[in-house]
XYZ file of N, CA and C in Angstrom:
837
model
N -4.455 -29.215 33.704
C -3.784 -30.468 34.055
C -3.098 -30.346 35.406
N -3.035 -31.492 36.115
C -2.355 -31.482 37.400
C -0.852 -31.467 37.198
N -0.174 -30.734 38.053
C 1.278 -30.774 38.046
C 1.732 -31.978 38.851
N 2.453 -32.887 38.205
C 2.921 -34.091 38.869
C 4.423 -33.989 39.085
N 4.859 -33.941 40.347
C 6.284 -33.856 40.612
C 7.010 -35.086 40.083
N 8.270 -34.947 39.712
C 9.021 -36.112 39.247
C 9.126 -37.155 40.341
N 9.178 -38.432 39.949
C 9.199 -39.513 40.928
C 10.445 -39.479 41.797
N 11.473 -38.810 41.340
C 12.705 -38.726 42.121
C 12.512 -37.953 43.420
N 11.409 -37.166 43.509
C 11.177 -36.381 44.716
C 10.456 -37.182 45.792
N 10.006 -38.406 45.469
C 9.268 -39.217 46.431
C 10.185 -40.247 47.080
N 9.819 -40.625 48.320
C 10.471 -41.767 48.944
C 9.994 -43.016 48.209
N 10.906 -43.737 47.609
C 10.511 -44.895 46.815
C 10.434 -46.150 47.670
N 9.533 -47.025 47.263
C 9.326 -48.289 47.944
C 10.146 -49.373 47.256
N 10.938 -50.095 48.042
C 11.764 -51.170 47.499
C 11.482 -52.513 48.166
N 10.435 -52.570 49.024
C 10.203 -53.769 49.800
C 10.895 -53.645 51.151
N 10.825 -54.689 51.939
C 11.485 -54.716 53.245
C 12.225 -56.043 53.400
N 12.899 -56.187 54.513
C 13.632 -57.425 54.767
C 12.700 -58.630 54.750
N 11.495 -58.461 55.260
C 10.558 -59.579 55.375
C 9.534 -59.634 54.246
N 9.538 -58.630 53.373
C 8.567 -58.614 52.275
C 9.319 -58.441 50.963
N 9.391 -59.525 50.212
C 10.086 -59.499 48.920
C 9.085 -59.086 47.846
N 9.298 -57.925 47.276
C 8.386 -57.414 46.246
C 9.050 -57.499 44.879
N 8.292 -57.965 43.897
C 8.811 -58.032 42.528
C 9.008 -56.611 41.988
N 9.763 -56.510 40.921
C 10.007 -55.193 40.320
C 8.710 -54.557 39.846
N 7.817 -55.362 39.265
C 6.557 -54.806 38.755
C 5.687 -54.286 39.902
N 5.709 -54.980 41.040
C 4.928 -54.523 42.188
C 5.534 -53.250 42.767
N 6.846 -53.200 42.873
C 7.510 -51.986 43.373
C 7.173 -50.801 42.478
N 7.193 -51.027 41.177
C 6.886 -49.944 40.240
C 5.439 -49.467 40.408
N 4.509 -50.411 40.587
C 3.098 -50.045 40.753
C 2.903 -49.195 41.999
N 3.551 -49.585 43.091
C 3.444 -48.820 44.335
C 3.976 -47.411 44.137
N 5.134 -47.285 43.528
C 5.756 -45.971 43.367
C 4.996 -45.083 42.391
N 4.397 -45.678 41.365
C 3.565 -44.898 40.440
C 2.323 -44.378 41.163
N 1.691 -45.244 41.973
C 0.505 -44.827 42.720
C 0.824 -43.683 43.675
N 1.979 -43.762 44.335
C 2.382 -42.698 45.259
C 2.631 -41.404 44.495
N 3.320 -41.517 43.367
C 3.648 -40.323 42.584
C 2.403 -39.637 42.039
N 1.423 -40.436 41.599
C 0.198 -39.871 41.024
C -0.835 -39.523 42.086
N -0.628 -39.981 43.306
C -1.603 -39.727 44.360
C -2.897 -40.470 44.144
N -2.809 -41.644 43.535
C -3.999 -42.447 43.282
C -3.981 -43.724 44.132
N -5.163 -44.269 44.433
C -5.205 -45.537 45.157
C -4.585 -46.657 44.327
N -3.923 -47.575 44.992
C -3.391 -48.765 44.331
C -4.319 -49.927 44.646
N -4.977 -50.465 43.621
C -5.851 -51.619 43.768
C -5.034 -52.874 43.496
N -4.997 -53.763 44.490
C -4.166 -54.963 44.387
C -5.056 -56.197 44.419
N -4.874 -57.043 43.419
C -5.557 -58.326 43.378
C -4.520 -59.444 43.329
N -4.988 -60.671 43.511
C -4.102 -61.828 43.514
C -4.737 -62.906 44.367
N -4.354 -64.143 44.123
C -4.962 -65.225 44.891
C -4.580 -65.107 46.362
N -5.400 -65.688 47.261
C -5.103 -65.602 48.691
C -3.693 -66.089 49.010
N -3.037 -65.378 49.918
C -1.706 -65.783 50.337
C -0.571 -65.193 49.538
N -0.878 -64.273 48.614
C 0.193 -63.669 47.819
C 0.707 -62.364 48.427
N 0.200 -62.000 49.592
C 0.754 -60.841 50.291
C 0.076 -59.527 50.002
N -1.202 -59.550 49.615
C -1.897 -58.305 49.290
C -2.020 -57.415 50.526
N -2.509 -57.989 51.608
C -2.686 -57.209 52.835
C -1.348 -56.803 53.431
N -0.382 -57.712 53.411
C 0.937 -57.426 53.986
C 1.662 -56.324 53.232
N 1.269 -56.096 51.974
C 1.915 -55.047 51.192
C 1.787 -53.696 51.886
N 0.599 -53.364 52.348
C 0.393 -52.070 53.011
C 1.250 -51.958 54.262
N 1.343 -53.040 55.021
C 2.192 -53.051 56.218
C 3.648 -52.811 55.827
N 4.059 -53.432 54.734
C 5.438 -53.289 54.270
C 5.735 -51.865 53.810
N 4.785 -51.260 53.088
C 4.969 -49.883 52.619
C 5.112 -48.944 53.806
N 4.228 -49.112 54.792
C 4.280 -48.251 55.979
C 5.622 -48.391 56.695
N 6.097 -49.615 56.831
C 7.369 -49.848 57.516
C 8.534 -49.275 56.718
N 8.525 -49.527 55.405
C 9.639 -49.089 54.560
C 9.747 -47.568 54.497
N 8.595 -46.886 54.481
C 8.599 -45.431 54.339
C 8.487 -44.710 55.687
N 8.408 -45.485 56.776
C 8.340 -44.874 58.101
C 7.051 -44.114 58.350
N 5.929 -44.678 57.887
C 4.639 -43.994 58.028
C 3.673 -44.844 58.854
N 2.721 -44.184 59.489
C 1.713 -44.877 60.282
C 0.726 -45.570 59.353
N 0.310 -46.759 59.745
C -0.653 -47.527 58.964
C -2.023 -47.475 59.628
N -3.035 -47.151 58.833
C -4.426 -47.197 59.281
C -5.129 -48.270 58.463
N -5.763 -49.216 59.148
C -6.399 -50.352 58.470
C -7.914 -50.243 58.572
N -8.570 -50.278 57.435
C -10.034 -50.304 57.369
C -10.430 -51.667 56.817
N -10.826 -52.568 57.708
C -11.244 -53.909 57.302
C -12.699 -53.878 56.855
N -12.938 -54.261 55.617
C -14.277 -54.179 55.045
C -15.030 -55.488 55.289
N -16.299 -55.359 55.701
C -17.180 -56.503 55.899
C -18.388 -56.364 54.981
N -19.211 -57.397 54.953
C -20.386 -57.365 54.070
C -21.365 -56.271 54.478
N -21.328 -55.861 55.744
C -22.256 -54.840 56.239
C -21.664 -53.427 56.229
N -20.401 -53.300 55.814
C -19.737 -51.997 55.858
C -20.321 -51.046 54.815
N -20.574 -49.818 55.239
C -21.021 -48.763 54.330
C -19.901 -47.736 54.177
N -19.892 -47.061 53.032
C -18.842 -46.080 52.764
C -18.798 -45.000 53.838
N -19.971 -44.588 54.324
C -20.020 -43.523 55.321
C -19.316 -43.931 56.612
N -19.260 -45.253 56.885
C -18.593 -45.724 58.099
C -17.132 -45.296 58.138
N -16.533 -45.186 56.974
C -15.127 -44.790 56.906
C -14.928 -43.296 57.042
N -16.011 -42.524 56.879
C -15.925 -41.070 56.991
C -16.146 -40.637 58.440
N -17.349 -40.867 58.930
C -17.652 -40.507 60.320
C -18.925 -41.207 60.757
N -19.118 -41.247 62.064
C -20.345 -41.782 62.643
C -20.881 -40.751 63.631
N -22.170 -40.486 63.547
C -22.835 -39.584 64.495
C -23.459 -40.456 65.581
N -22.925 -40.348 66.799
C -23.348 -41.205 67.903
C -24.627 -40.648 68.549
N -25.745 -40.934 67.906
C -27.030 -40.430 68.398
C -27.427 -41.100 69.708
N -27.037 -42.348 69.893
C -27.394 -43.072 71.124
C -26.747 -42.415 72.332
N -25.457 -42.084 72.198
C -24.759 -41.442 73.318
C -25.360 -40.073 73.614
N -25.729 -39.347 72.558
C -26.329 -38.026 72.775
C -27.678 -38.152 73.477
N -28.445 -39.166 73.096
C -29.742 -39.392 73.741
C -29.552 -39.752 75.214
N -28.577 -40.609 75.473
C -28.312 -40.991 76.864
C -27.873 -39.793 77.699
N -27.023 -38.939 77.097
C -26.565 -37.754 77.821
C -27.721 -36.797 78.114
N -28.645 -36.728 77.175
C -29.780 -35.821 77.377
C -30.725 -36.329 78.478
N -30.785 -37.629 78.647
C -31.700 -38.219 79.622
C -31.068 -38.390 80.998
N -29.782 -38.790 81.012
C -29.174 -39.172 82.285
C -27.949 -38.352 82.668
N -27.385 -37.610 81.732
C -26.146 -36.901 82.020
C -26.359 -35.436 82.310
N -25.260 -34.789 82.664
C -25.318 -33.347 82.925
C -24.462 -32.580 81.928
N -24.160 -33.240 80.792
C -23.339 -32.595 79.760
C -24.200 -31.711 78.866
N -23.536 -30.709 78.273
C -24.199 -29.845 77.305
C -24.242 -30.586 75.970
N -25.428 -30.969 75.527
C -25.541 -31.760 74.296
C -25.728 -30.893 73.055
N -25.670 -29.579 73.226
C -25.891 -28.699 72.072
C -24.711 -28.728 71.102
N -23.518 -29.083 71.602
C -22.343 -29.172 70.739
C -22.293 -30.563 70.097
N -22.790 -30.657 68.892
C -22.899 -31.959 68.222
C -21.523 -32.533 67.877
N -20.521 -31.657 67.765
C -19.192 -32.131 67.392
C -18.665 -33.224 68.319
N -19.037 -33.129 69.589
C -18.533 -34.109 70.551
C -19.119 -35.497 70.338
N -20.128 -35.596 69.467
C -20.737 -36.901 69.179
C -20.377 -37.410 67.781
N -19.466 -36.708 67.141
C -18.978 -37.143 65.827
C -17.708 -37.963 66.021
N -17.715 -39.193 65.525
C -16.548 -40.077 65.601
C -16.038 -40.314 64.177
N -14.811 -39.928 63.925
C -14.244 -40.108 62.593
C -13.978 -41.586 62.320
N -14.245 -42.001 61.076
C -13.911 -43.354 60.642
C -12.465 -43.419 60.186
N -12.088 -44.533 59.594
C -10.694 -44.737 59.206
C -10.240 -43.755 58.122
N -11.109 -43.480 57.156
C -10.757 -42.517 56.117
C -10.653 -41.120 56.715
N -11.595 -40.766 57.583
C -11.545 -39.480 58.259
C -10.296 -39.345 59.100
N -9.922 -40.425 59.779
C -8.712 -40.428 60.601
C -7.473 -40.175 59.739
N -7.447 -40.780 58.559
C -6.318 -40.580 57.647
C -6.261 -39.135 57.159
N -7.424 -38.534 56.915
C -7.478 -37.160 56.411
C -6.961 -36.153 57.437
N -7.292 -36.347 58.710
C -6.933 -35.341 59.717
C -5.547 -35.570 60.309
N -4.866 -36.629 59.883
C -3.534 -36.900 60.415
C -2.572 -35.768 60.065
N -1.737 -35.406 61.022
C -0.760 -34.329 60.803
C 0.378 -34.755 59.884
N 0.519 -36.053 59.672
C 1.537 -36.572 58.761
C 0.882 -37.532 57.771
N 1.514 -37.701 56.629
C 0.980 -38.641 55.647
C 0.976 -40.054 56.226
N -0.133 -40.770 55.992
C -0.256 -42.138 56.482
C -0.481 -43.082 55.302
N -0.343 -44.362 55.575
C -0.744 -45.397 54.624
C -2.109 -45.910 55.070
N -3.088 -45.849 54.180
C -4.445 -46.322 54.483
C -4.710 -47.605 53.705
N -4.968 -48.673 54.425
C -5.316 -49.945 53.803
C -6.830 -50.136 53.855
N -7.461 -50.234 52.685
C -8.877 -50.597 52.586
C -8.890 -52.059 52.170
N -9.070 -52.938 53.147
C -8.821 -54.363 52.947
C -10.072 -55.128 52.556
N -9.988 -55.832 51.416
C -11.060 -56.679 50.886
C -12.309 -55.865 50.562
N -12.130 -54.907 49.679
C -13.222 -54.001 49.305
C -14.375 -54.743 48.648
N -14.096 -55.884 48.036
C -15.139 -56.620 47.331
C -16.095 -57.361 48.260
N -15.836 -57.314 49.577
C -16.788 -57.917 50.520
C -18.039 -57.063 50.690
N -17.911 -55.769 50.474
C -19.045 -54.860 50.658
C -20.003 -54.955 49.470
N -21.130 -54.248 49.570
C -22.097 -54.295 48.472
C -21.572 -53.531 47.258
N -22.281 -53.648 46.156
C -21.806 -53.108 44.884
C -21.696 -51.590 44.883
N -22.488 -50.921 45.726
C -22.472 -49.463 45.738
C -21.306 -48.892 46.546
N -20.671 -49.715 47.357
C -19.626 -49.221 48.249
C -18.505 -48.485 47.506
N -17.894 -49.080 46.472
C -16.811 -48.366 45.782
C -17.262 -47.045 45.172
N -18.441 -47.047 44.552
C -18.945 -45.805 43.944
C -19.187 -44.718 44.980
N -19.597 -45.131 46.178
C -19.875 -44.159 47.234
C -18.611 -43.495 47.765
N -17.458 -44.034 47.419
C -16.180 -43.459 47.862
C -15.491 -42.623 46.783
N -16.066 -42.602 45.593
C -15.395 -41.955 44.460
C -15.035 -40.506 44.751
N -16.006 -39.728 45.189
C -15.782 -38.300 45.403
C -14.753 -38.059 46.501
N -14.858 -38.824 47.582
C -13.943 -38.633 48.709
C -12.501 -38.962 48.329
N -12.321 -40.044 47.566
C -10.968 -40.423 47.159
C -10.408 -39.479 46.097
N -11.294 -38.902 45.301
C -10.860 -37.940 44.281
C -10.469 -36.598 44.910
N -11.372 -36.055 45.692
C -11.192 -34.706 46.220
C -10.505 -34.682 47.585
N -10.365 -35.853 48.194
C -9.736 -35.963 49.511
C -10.431 -35.051 50.539
N -11.756 -35.098 50.510
C -12.534 -34.329 51.478
C -13.931 -34.924 51.580
N -14.617 -34.589 52.677
C -16.014 -34.979 52.824
C -16.710 -33.996 53.759
N -18.018 -33.991 53.663
C -18.844 -33.019 54.386
C -19.601 -33.714 55.511
N -19.567 -33.132 56.712
C -20.330 -33.644 57.850
C -21.620 -32.839 57.954
N -22.733 -33.456 57.595
C -24.011 -32.745 57.518
C -24.457 -32.227 58.886
N -24.205 -32.987 59.931
C -24.711 -32.627 61.250
C -24.060 -31.362 61.807
N -22.819 -31.092 61.393
C -22.104 -29.925 61.925
C -21.831 -28.859 60.877
N -22.073 -29.201 59.591
C -21.786 -28.251 58.519
C -20.300 -28.080 58.274
N -19.500 -29.044 58.692
C -18.043 -28.955 58.587
C -17.539 -29.799 57.423
N -16.558 -29.280 56.712
C -15.899 -30.047 55.659
C -14.530 -30.504 56.161
N -14.291 -31.790 56.087
C -13.007 -32.360 56.485
C -12.159 -32.540 55.236
N -11.030 -31.854 55.180
C -10.115 -31.985 54.041
C -8.827 -32.645 54.506
N -8.262 -33.453 53.633
C -7.031 -34.155 53.981
C -5.884 -33.166 54.146
N -5.206 -33.235 55.274
C -4.013 -32.415 55.472
C -2.884 -32.909 54.566
N -2.830 -34.208 54.400
C -1.850 -34.843 53.517
C -2.557 -35.994 52.806
N -2.380 -36.086 51.505
C -3.020 -37.163 50.745
C -2.440 -38.502 51.199
N -3.257 -39.379 51.764
C -2.724 -40.662 52.224
C -2.330 -41.564 51.059
N -1.426 -42.486 51.331
C -1.092 -43.544 50.375
C -2.138 -44.631 50.563
N -3.018 -44.787 49.591
C -4.170 -45.682 49.735
C -3.905 -47.000 49.004
N -3.964 -48.093 49.758
C -3.831 -49.435 49.196
C -5.163 -50.144 49.376
N -5.718 -50.653 48.279
C -7.008 -51.330 48.302
C -6.808 -52.769 47.842
N -7.281 -53.732 48.625
C -7.154 -55.130 48.217
C -8.511 -55.691 47.820
N -8.471 -56.660 46.913
C -9.690 -57.326 46.459
C -9.375 -58.783 46.168
N -10.297 -59.662 46.549
C -10.173 -61.091 46.235
C -11.043 -61.486 45.052
N -11.537 -60.482 44.333
C -12.332 -60.692 43.112
C -13.629 -61.445 43.383
N -14.192 -61.273 44.593
C -15.498 -61.879 44.881
C -16.599 -61.177 44.100
N -16.401 -59.884 43.830
C -17.352 -59.114 43.023
C -16.562 -58.263 42.031
N -17.190 -57.970 40.904
C -16.587 -57.049 39.945
C -16.735 -55.622 40.465
N -15.687 -54.859 40.374
C -15.736 -53.475 40.834
C -16.172 -52.565 39.685
N -16.875 -51.467 39.990
C -17.405 -50.580 38.936
C -16.280 -49.943 38.112
N -16.567 -49.729 36.829
C -15.574 -49.129 35.925
C -15.143 -47.749 36.397
N -16.110 -46.960 36.883
C -15.786 -45.603 37.330
C -14.772 -45.633 38.469
N -14.887 -46.628 39.316
C -13.948 -46.779 40.424
C -12.587 -47.239 39.911
N -12.598 -48.207 39.002
C -11.346 -48.744 38.470
C -10.536 -47.672 37.746
N -11.232 -46.756 37.062
C -10.530 -45.705 36.318
C -9.700 -44.803 37.229
N -10.078 -44.724 38.480
C -9.389 -43.832 39.419
C -8.251 -44.521 40.166
N -8.035 -45.799 39.877
C -7.020 -46.567 40.599
C -5.855 -46.945 39.686
N -4.714 -47.149 40.303
C -3.617 -47.872 39.659
C -3.845 -49.338 40.004
N -3.726 -50.221 39.037
C -4.045 -51.625 39.265
C -2.798 -52.489 39.179
N -2.738 -53.478 40.077
C -1.664 -54.472 39.981
C -2.178 -55.828 40.435
N -1.872 -56.847 39.647
C -2.189 -58.224 40.020
C -0.905 -58.894 40.484
N -0.897 -59.360 41.718
C 0.294 -60.022 42.252
C 0.300 -61.475 41.784
N 1.212 -61.792 40.893
C 1.349 -63.163 40.420
C 1.894 -64.042 41.540
N 1.486 -65.313 41.531
C 2.021 -66.219 42.540
C 3.515 -66.387 42.304
N 4.329 -66.347 43.370
C 5.790 -66.404 43.188
C 6.241 -67.677 42.478
N 7.186 -67.525 41.548
C 7.783 -68.713 40.951
C 8.749 -69.335 41.960
N 9.328 -70.477 41.608
C 10.143 -71.222 42.570
C 11.356 -70.413 43.030
N 11.955 -69.681 42.113
C 13.139 -68.898 42.462
C 12.805 -67.805 43.481
N 11.706 -67.095 43.234
C 11.317 -66.037 44.163
C 10.841 -66.620 45.490
N 10.138 -67.767 45.427
C 9.667 -68.397 46.655
C 10.843 -68.850 47.518
N 11.885 -69.324 46.877
C 13.085 -69.716 47.624
C 13.673 -68.515 48.351
N 13.669 -67.382 47.690
C 14.172 -66.156 48.311
C 13.300 -65.758 49.503
N 11.976 -65.888 49.345
C 11.045 -65.552 50.428
C 11.283 -66.460 51.637
N 11.428 -67.755 51.379
C 11.631 -68.705 52.474
C 12.939 -68.412 53.203
N 13.984 -68.100 52.461
C 15.283 -67.839 53.093
C 15.242 -66.584 53.960
N 14.406 -65.630 53.586
C 14.254 -64.430 54.410
C 13.692 -64.804 55.774
N 12.715 -65.720 55.778
C 12.062 -66.108 57.027
C 12.836 -67.184 57.788
N 13.555 -68.019 57.055
C 14.309 -69.112 57.688
C 15.736 -69.124 57.117
N 16.557 -68.167 57.519
C 17.894 -68.025 56.913
C 18.806 -69.228 57.121
N 18.548 -70.034 58.153
C 19.434 -71.169 58.413
C 18.938 -72.492 57.878
N 17.907 -72.478 57.054
C 17.332 -73.728 56.572
C 18.330 -74.506 55.711
N 18.324 -75.823 55.904
C 19.236 -76.673 55.146
C 18.823 -76.708 53.673
N 19.811 -76.680 52.813
C 19.568 -76.581 51.367
C 18.686 -77.712 50.846
N 19.019 -78.955 51.214
C 18.275 -80.104 50.688
C 16.829 -80.116 51.182
N 16.627 -79.705 52.434
C 15.266 -79.655 52.974
C 14.441 -78.605 52.236
N 15.042 -77.472 51.963
C 14.338 -76.412 51.233
C 13.964 -76.876 49.835
N 14.900 -77.497 49.140
C 14.643 -77.956 47.772
C 13.502 -78.975 47.750
N 13.526 -79.919 48.704
C 12.502 -80.965 48.731
C 11.142 -80.391 49.111
N 11.133 -79.426 50.060
C 9.873 -78.801 50.480
C 9.234 -78.045 49.319
N 10.036 -77.291 48.582
C 9.510 -76.549 47.438
C 9.030 -77.487 46.339
N 9.743 -78.603 46.167
C 9.344 -79.580 45.157
C 7.958 -80.136 45.470
N 7.742 -80.532 46.743
C 6.445 -81.060 47.145
C 5.362 -79.983 47.033
N 5.699 -78.768 47.447
C 4.739 -77.663 47.454
C 4.232 -77.357 46.050
N 5.139 -77.244 45.086
C 4.715 -76.906 43.728
C 4.038 -78.082 43.030
N 4.356 -79.305 43.441
C 3.613 -80.455 42.928
C 2.153 -80.375 43.363
N 1.960 -80.020 44.632
C 0.596 -79.873 45.133
C -0.168 -78.818 44.350
N 0.469 -77.696 44.090
C -0.203 -76.591 43.419
C -0.552 -76.932 41.964
N 0.085 -77.942 41.412
C -0.206 -78.339 40.030
C -1.453 -79.213 39.928
N -1.944 -79.684 41.064
C -3.151 -80.519 41.037
C -4.363 -79.613 40.799
N -4.888 -79.648 39.600
C -5.950 -78.717 39.208
C -7.237 -78.913 39.991
N -7.484 -80.131 40.461
C -8.756 -80.426 41.113
C -8.814 -79.998 42.575
N -7.723 -79.481 43.113
C -7.753 -79.018 44.494
C -8.715 -77.842 44.631
N -9.515 -77.865 45.680
C -10.448 -76.764 45.911
C -9.718 -75.518 46.391
N -8.673 -75.723 47.203
C -7.882 -74.598 47.687
C -6.404 -74.959 47.634
N -5.716 -74.357 46.718
C -4.287 -74.630 46.593
C -3.526 -73.958 47.737
N -2.469 -74.602 48.234
C -1.695 -73.992 49.324
C -1.038 -72.691 48.876
N -0.983 -71.737 49.801
C -0.453 -70.410 49.491
C 0.909 -70.222 50.147
N 1.476 -69.046 49.936
C 2.779 -68.733 50.511
C 2.748 -68.815 52.031
N 1.716 -68.266 52.649
C 1.639 -68.277 54.107
C 1.577 -69.701 54.638
N 0.881 -70.586 53.929
C 0.799 -71.980 54.359
C 2.128 -72.703 54.166
N 2.842 -72.346 53.117
C 4.180 -72.922 52.926
C 5.105 -72.534 54.074
N 5.072 -71.272 54.459
C 5.931 -70.809 55.551
C 5.560 -71.496 56.866
N 4.259 -71.671 57.110
C 3.825 -72.393 58.308
C 4.329 -73.834 58.273
N 4.235 -74.453 57.101
C 4.650 -75.852 56.942
C 6.146 -76.017 57.198
N 6.929 -75.134 56.628
C 8.375 -75.214 56.822
C 8.739 -74.994 58.292
N 8.023 -74.108 58.953
C 8.265 -73.893 60.379
C 8.001 -75.175 61.172
N 6.943 -75.894 60.806
C 6.629 -77.158 61.470
C 7.703 -78.198 61.155
N 8.147 -78.258 59.905
C 9.193 -79.211 59.522
C 10.464 -78.985 60.342
N 10.839 -77.729 60.476
C 12.059 -77.409 61.224
C 11.887 -77.712 62.707
N 10.728 -77.352 63.258
C 10.493 -77.584 64.682
C 10.440 -79.076 65.003
N 10.000 -79.890 64.035
C 9.862 -81.334 64.252
C 11.121 -82.106 63.868
N 12.074 -81.410 63.283
C 13.319 -82.074 62.903
C 13.171 -83.036 61.741
N 12.223 -82.793 60.865
C 12.016 -83.671 59.702
C 13.194 -83.531 58.743
N 13.749 -84.654 58.321
C 14.887 -84.642 57.393
C 14.395 -84.574 55.959
N 15.270 -84.172 55.071
C 14.879 -84.120 53.660
C 14.683 -85.532 53.104
N 15.335 -86.535 53.704
C 15.144 -87.922 53.262
C 13.705 -88.370 53.529
N 13.213 -88.055 54.723
C 11.836 -88.429 55.051
C 10.847 -87.662 54.187
N 11.130 -86.393 53.990
C 10.219 -85.555 53.204
C 10.169 -86.021 51.751
N 11.258 -86.596 51.292
C 11.318 -87.067 49.904
C 10.349 -88.213 49.661
N 10.125 -89.028 50.695
C 9.264 -90.198 50.541
C 7.875 -90.022 51.140
N 7.667 -88.929 51.879
C 6.398 -88.761 52.589
C 6.034 -87.283 52.696
N 4.791 -86.978 52.423
C 4.303 -85.609 52.620
C 3.814 -85.488 54.064
N 4.697 -85.075 54.938
C 4.353 -85.007 56.359
C 3.540 -83.746 56.660
N 2.686 -83.832 57.674
C 1.843 -82.719 58.122
C 1.069 -82.062 56.966
N 0.369 -82.862 56.156
C -0.350 -82.270 55.008
C -1.446 -81.295 55.415
N -1.968 -81.447 56.660
C -3.028 -80.554 57.105
C -2.597 -79.121 57.316
N -1.285 -78.870 57.299
C -0.789 -77.492 57.377
C -0.905 -76.820 56.010
N -0.777 -77.629 54.965
C -0.815 -77.087 53.599
C -2.228 -77.064 53.027
N -2.991 -78.105 53.290
C -4.324 -78.236 52.717
C -5.372 -78.062 53.805
N -6.383 -77.277 53.528
C -7.384 -76.930 54.537
C -8.781 -77.387 54.150
N -8.825 -78.448 53.343
C -10.119 -78.933 52.864
C -10.118 -80.456 52.937
N -11.171 -81.032 53.500
C -11.236 -82.487 53.689
C -11.142 -83.240 52.371
N -11.814 -82.733 51.347
C -11.789 -83.402 50.041
C -10.383 -83.371 49.439
N -9.672 -82.254 49.640
C -8.313 -82.147 49.110
C -7.382 -83.129 49.802
N -7.529 -83.264 51.120
C -6.700 -84.217 51.865
C -6.997 -85.647 51.433
N -8.270 -85.948 51.227
C -8.656 -87.307 50.793
C -8.092 -87.621 49.420
N -8.041 -86.613 48.584
C -7.546 -86.807 47.230
C -6.056 -87.150 47.210
N -5.338 -86.729 48.236
C -3.900 -86.966 48.276
C -3.542 -88.392 48.638
N -4.435 -89.123 49.257
C -4.118 -90.470 49.691
C -3.800 -91.331 48.458
N -2.596 -91.868 48.436
C -2.168 -92.653 47.298
C -1.637 -91.846 46.144
N -1.595 -90.522 46.302
C -1.101 -89.670 45.215
C 0.413 -89.758 45.129
N 0.950 -89.521 43.967
C 2.410 -89.553 43.776
C 3.093 -88.396 44.494
N 2.310 -87.360 44.875
C 2.885 -86.245 45.619
C 3.391 -86.731 46.971
N 2.709 -87.742 47.538
C 3.108 -88.291 48.826
C 4.413 -89.037 48.729
């Protein structure tokens, strides 16, 4: 069995001034750090999945490495890339010694995290965008914290186990073998009380009545089941910023949903609001 140090020996995550984390989310982060396992975070868009890694890095004073996953991303891309094109060009046009293959090896984001002299936070963002084999192809590397470079015969081992945060928008189901190796947390959409706290962090001088009316309109919108895309936290913050910059009063907001295009990003959703009681 692995020896697991008590959690009291770790720097604990409590959130930051700009990132309000629930107790359950804080606990999930700290458990993942203590166990040295990746934290898989799900939740609807706008709940702060990606920002969580930024917040952890800031709170713990660690460097953040971001690996943005695309539909074409392969697991090996995060380990290393052998630049055969550059080597070919050097052999044809350059005067460099091309026998040393190491100079043509470029470490990927995971490789960069492994060779760091200090522990880093590694964000693997939107893992479900890649193909189904992508998570399985990372199992060994995330378990053993090492990988082998075939071209040079070198094994890269992590100097310090990175704090790995993985986000998913549930576009694809992730393999069971991968899930077993992760700590999982679903970020629930903030309730009104927590959302009020989030808004006050970003806009500490906001007038009480304007905040109450803005939240009232916002949560009314989110209750409309037929909306294709419900407004998220980030859209609420953008909307409130526009309200403040435009000098909109809470009286006007009470009778009119101003600047709806900041909250809703779909033509059908905007059309549906015309004549709605939310307005």
